[in-house]
Amino acid sequence: MPPAPLIALIDGPLPASTPGLSARADVCTLHPRAAESPAALHASHIAAAIRANAPAARLLGFSIFPGRLATSAATVADALHRAAESEAAIVHCSFGHASASPALAEGVAAVLHTGKLLVASAPARGTPVYPAACEGVLAVQGDARCSPGQWSLLNLPGARYGACPGNPGAVVRGASLAAAHFTGLLARACAQDGLESMLQTPAFTGRERIGAGGPQAA
């Protein structure tokens, strides 16, 4: 059986005690209290969601949020280039920029050129965000039909895939958590039956719609 893949998690600063954390590189200058910040909390929840489906997965953290959940496209691009040069097999981005700067687009291209998988969160409403909207990126949005171990083939303009968005009221939920669940499923597939087998068996096909009986396939 292949070893569990290394996942480059581009997010907030992960604590040293994070299960599966192999190393962390801070791409930005962190706030003095970054360890107690929303960025660190977000990163920890994303890491946990990834490992919920792939407990043996190893993480390589790239910190792009200094404390609050905001950063520059240049910082994202820097992290993408570092991830491209790393040994990670999957690069994960649970965030989105309103526009694709040339630098960000070049960072995405660098990752994809190495043959790595790049997963990014895509909101269900509103305008496209990047890197999810870049060609070749596996864009994921929340799908309430899915449990943490399921994914859906949506084939929507903004997101090809869907996954579990987490529970209502959770600290981190929505597309960010859905993308993390999907990355965990990809990582598990890499170490088991392979990606091709996984991507042929979605739990749901078609977009989610809300009816009297709850979420259904359209």
Short mmCIF file of C-alpha atoms in Angstrom, two decimals:
data_model
loop_
_atom_site.label_atom_id
_atom_site.label_comp_id
_atom_site.label_asym_id
_atom_site.label_seq_id
_atom_site.Cartn_x
_atom_site.Cartn_y
_atom_site.Cartn_z
CA MET A 1 0.00 0.00 0.00
CA PRO A 2 1.37 3.46 -0.89
CA PRO A 3 2.33 5.70 2.03
CA ALA A 4 -0.05 8.42 3.15
CA PRO A 5 0.53 11.51 1.01
CA LEU A 6 2.01 14.75 2.22
CA ILE A 7 -0.50 17.62 2.01
CA ALA A 8 0.57 21.24 1.74
CA LEU A 9 -1.97 23.21 3.77
CA ILE A 10 -1.92 26.90 2.87
CA ASP A 11 -3.79 28.60 5.70
CA GLY A 12 -3.17 30.05 9.15
CA PRO A 13 -0.33 28.98 11.47
CA LEU A 14 -0.73 25.40 12.66
CA PRO A 15 0.32 24.65 16.26
CA ALA A 16 3.34 22.38 16.64
CA SER A 17 1.05 19.87 18.37
CA THR A 18 -1.17 19.45 15.29
CA PRO A 19 -1.54 15.71 14.55
CA GLY A 20 0.34 14.76 11.40
CA LEU A 21 2.23 18.06 11.11
CA SER A 22 5.61 17.39 9.46
CA ALA A 23 6.79 20.99 9.21
CA ARG A 24 5.54 24.58 9.08
CA ALA A 25 6.82 27.54 7.08
CA ASP A 26 5.56 31.05 7.78
CA VAL A 27 5.17 32.86 4.46
CA CYS A 28 4.07 36.06 6.20
CA THR A 29 5.11 37.83 9.40
CA LEU A 30 2.83 36.52 12.13
CA HIS A 31 1.08 38.62 14.74
CA PRO A 32 2.69 38.20 18.21
CA ARG A 33 -0.48 36.45 19.37
CA ALA A 34 -1.06 34.51 16.16
CA ALA A 35 -1.30 31.23 18.07
CA GLU A 36 -4.56 32.47 19.65
CA SER A 37 -5.90 34.09 16.48
CA PRO A 38 -8.81 33.31 14.14
CA ALA A 39 -6.21 32.26 11.56
CA ALA A 40 -4.76 29.57 13.83
CA LEU A 41 -8.25 28.35 14.77
CA HIS A 42 -9.28 28.14 11.11
CA ALA A 43 -6.14 26.21 10.17
CA SER A 44 -6.61 23.75 13.03
CA HIS A 45 -10.21 23.00 12.00
CA ILE A 46 -9.20 22.55 8.37
CA ALA A 47 -6.37 20.20 9.35
CA ALA A 48 -8.74 18.17 11.53
CA ALA A 49 -11.28 17.88 8.71
CA ILE A 50 -8.61 16.64 6.31
CA ARG A 51 -7.41 14.02 8.75
CA ALA A 52 -10.97 12.94 9.59
CA ASN A 53 -10.95 11.11 6.26
CA ALA A 54 -7.20 10.44 6.10
CA PRO A 55 -5.88 9.90 9.66
CA ALA A 56 -2.44 8.92 8.40
CA ALA A 57 -2.02 11.98 6.17
CA ARG A 58 0.98 14.20 6.85
CA LEU A 59 0.71 17.98 6.73
CA LEU A 60 3.10 20.66 5.58
CA GLY A 61 1.80 24.00 6.84
CA PHE A 62 2.32 27.26 4.94
CA SER A 63 1.13 30.20 7.06
CA ILE A 64 -0.34 33.02 4.95
CA PHE A 65 -2.68 34.60 7.52
CA PRO A 66 -0.80 36.66 10.14
CA GLY A 67 -3.66 36.59 12.65
CA ARG A 68 -6.85 37.71 10.98
CA LEU A 69 -8.18 35.81 7.96
CA ALA A 70 -6.87 38.21 5.33
CA THR A 71 -3.75 38.21 3.20
CA SER A 72 -2.38 39.47 -0.10
CA ALA A 73 -2.42 37.74 -3.47
CA ALA A 74 1.38 38.04 -3.48
CA THR A 75 1.60 36.07 -0.23
CA VAL A 76 -0.70 33.38 -1.64
CA ALA A 77 1.42 33.22 -4.78
CA ASP A 78 4.58 32.83 -2.70
CA ALA A 79 3.00 29.97 -0.74
CA LEU A 80 1.85 28.26 -3.95
CA HIS A 81 5.36 28.39 -5.38
CA ARG A 82 6.78 26.95 -2.15
CA ALA A 83 4.16 24.20 -2.21
CA ALA A 84 5.04 23.46 -5.84
CA GLU A 85 8.67 22.98 -4.83
CA SER A 86 7.78 20.76 -1.86
CA GLU A 87 7.29 17.00 -1.73
CA ALA A 88 3.54 17.40 -1.16
CA ALA A 89 1.23 15.46 -3.46
CA ILE A 90 -1.83 17.60 -2.68
CA VAL A 91 -2.03 21.35 -2.11
CA HIS A 92 -5.02 22.64 -0.15
CA CYS A 93 -6.52 26.17 -0.09
CA SER A 94 -9.63 26.85 2.03
CA PHE A 95 -9.90 30.51 1.03
CA GLY A 96 -10.49 32.64 -2.04
CA HIS A 97 -9.44 35.95 -3.57
CA ALA A 98 -11.88 38.06 -5.56
CA SER A 99 -9.51 38.32 -8.50
CA ALA A 100 -6.72 36.27 -10.00
CA SER A 101 -3.59 38.37 -10.11
CA PRO A 102 -0.91 37.30 -12.61
CA ALA A 103 1.28 36.25 -9.67
CA LEU A 104 -1.46 34.07 -8.17
CA ALA A 105 -2.21 32.51 -11.55
CA GLU A 106 1.49 31.76 -12.01
CA GLY A 107 1.56 30.12 -8.58
CA VAL A 108 -1.37 27.89 -9.50
CA ALA A 109 0.31 26.97 -12.78
CA ALA A 110 3.52 26.10 -10.93
CA VAL A 111 1.66 23.67 -8.67
CA LEU A 112 -0.24 22.01 -11.50
CA HIS A 113 2.88 21.78 -13.67
CA THR A 114 4.46 19.45 -11.09
CA GLY A 115 1.49 17.09 -11.31
CA LYS A 116 0.23 17.88 -7.81
CA LEU A 117 -3.49 18.09 -7.06
CA LEU A 118 -4.69 21.55 -6.05
CA VAL A 119 -7.95 21.72 -4.06
CA ALA A 120 -9.65 25.03 -3.27
CA SER A 121 -12.93 26.13 -1.73
CA ALA A 122 -15.60 27.78 -3.87
CA PRO A 123 -18.61 29.58 -2.36
CA ALA A 124 -22.05 28.43 -3.45
CA ARG A 125 -23.15 32.02 -4.07
CA GLY A 126 -21.54 35.16 -5.40
CA THR A 127 -18.80 35.77 -7.92
CA PRO A 128 -15.98 33.29 -8.61
CA VAL A 129 -12.98 33.28 -6.28
CA TYR A 130 -9.39 32.27 -6.84
CA PRO A 131 -7.60 29.90 -6.88
CA ALA A 132 -10.79 27.81 -7.12
CA ALA A 133 -11.78 29.44 -10.42
CA CYS A 134 -8.40 28.79 -12.06
CA GLU A 135 -8.34 26.09 -14.72
CA GLY A 136 -7.16 22.74 -13.43
CA VAL A 137 -8.01 23.42 -9.78
CA LEU A 138 -10.37 21.00 -8.00
CA ALA A 139 -13.04 23.45 -6.83
CA VAL A 140 -15.26 22.27 -3.96
CA GLN A 141 -18.33 23.80 -2.36
CA GLY A 142 -20.51 22.66 0.52
CA ASP A 143 -23.18 20.05 -0.18
CA ALA A 144 -25.55 19.39 2.73
CA ARG A 145 -26.41 15.96 1.34
CA CYS A 146 -22.90 14.72 2.11
CA SER A 147 -21.60 13.25 5.33
CA PRO A 148 -17.91 13.87 6.18
CA GLY A 149 -17.00 10.68 4.27
CA GLN A 150 -18.95 11.48 1.10
CA TRP A 151 -18.52 13.72 -1.92
CA SER A 152 -20.72 14.76 -4.81
CA LEU A 153 -20.19 15.44 -8.50
CA LEU A 154 -21.89 18.79 -8.99
CA ASN A 155 -20.48 19.90 -12.35
CA LEU A 156 -21.47 23.49 -11.62
CA PRO A 157 -19.77 26.49 -13.26
CA GLY A 158 -18.13 27.47 -9.97
CA ALA A 159 -17.48 24.05 -8.47
CA ARG A 160 -17.15 20.60 -9.97
CA TYR A 161 -17.30 18.85 -6.59
CA GLY A 162 -19.24 19.07 -3.34
CA ALA A 163 -18.59 17.71 0.14
CA CYS A 164 -19.79 17.95 3.73
CA PRO A 165 -19.96 21.59 4.87
CA GLY A 166 -20.05 20.77 8.58
CA ASN A 167 -22.76 21.31 11.14
CA PRO A 168 -24.79 24.54 11.42
CA GLY A 169 -23.31 26.80 14.05
CA ALA A 170 -19.85 25.26 13.87
CA VAL A 171 -16.88 27.61 14.22
CA VAL A 172 -15.65 26.71 10.71
CA ARG A 173 -18.08 25.39 8.11
CA GLY A 174 -19.23 25.87 4.54
CA ALA A 175 -16.99 25.64 1.49
CA SER A 176 -13.80 25.86 3.58
CA LEU A 177 -14.64 22.73 5.54
CA ALA A 178 -16.13 20.96 2.51
CA ALA A 179 -12.90 21.39 0.58
CA ALA A 180 -10.96 20.00 3.55
CA HIS A 181 -13.18 16.93 3.73
CA PHE A 182 -12.67 16.42 -0.02
CA THR A 183 -8.89 16.74 0.30
CA GLY A 184 -8.97 14.09 3.01
CA LEU A 185 -10.91 11.79 0.71
CA LEU A 186 -8.35 12.36 -2.06
CA ALA A 187 -5.52 11.60 0.35
CA ARG A 188 -7.18 8.40 1.50
CA ALA A 189 -7.76 7.33 -2.10
CA CYS A 190 -4.10 7.96 -2.94
CA ALA A 191 -3.10 5.50 -0.23
CA GLN A 192 -5.78 2.90 -1.03
CA ASP A 193 -7.65 2.20 -4.26
CA GLY A 194 -6.40 5.20 -6.22
CA LEU A 195 -7.92 8.46 -7.39
CA GLU A 196 -9.48 7.04 -10.54
CA SER A 197 -11.54 4.57 -8.52
CA MET A 198 -12.67 7.26 -6.07
CA LEU A 199 -13.71 9.76 -8.73
CA GLN A 200 -15.96 7.20 -10.39
CA THR A 201 -18.11 6.74 -7.29
CA PRO A 202 -19.72 9.99 -6.07
CA ALA A 203 -22.38 9.68 -3.39
CA PHE A 204 -24.52 12.18 -5.30
CA THR A 205 -24.59 13.52 -8.84
CA GLY A 206 -26.08 16.86 -9.84
CA ARG A 207 -26.61 20.02 -7.89
CA GLU A 208 -28.24 20.09 -4.47
CA ARG A 209 -31.77 21.47 -4.24
CA ILE A 210 -33.87 22.04 -1.15
CA GLY A 211 -37.31 20.45 -1.10
CA ALA A 212 -39.90 19.49 1.49
CA GLY A 213 -37.86 16.43 2.40
CA GLY A 214 -34.53 18.26 2.69
CA PRO A 215 -31.58 18.37 0.31
CA GLN A 216 -32.05 16.34 -2.88
CA ALA A 217 -30.34 15.87 -6.20
CA ALA A 218 -31.62 18.10 -8.98
#
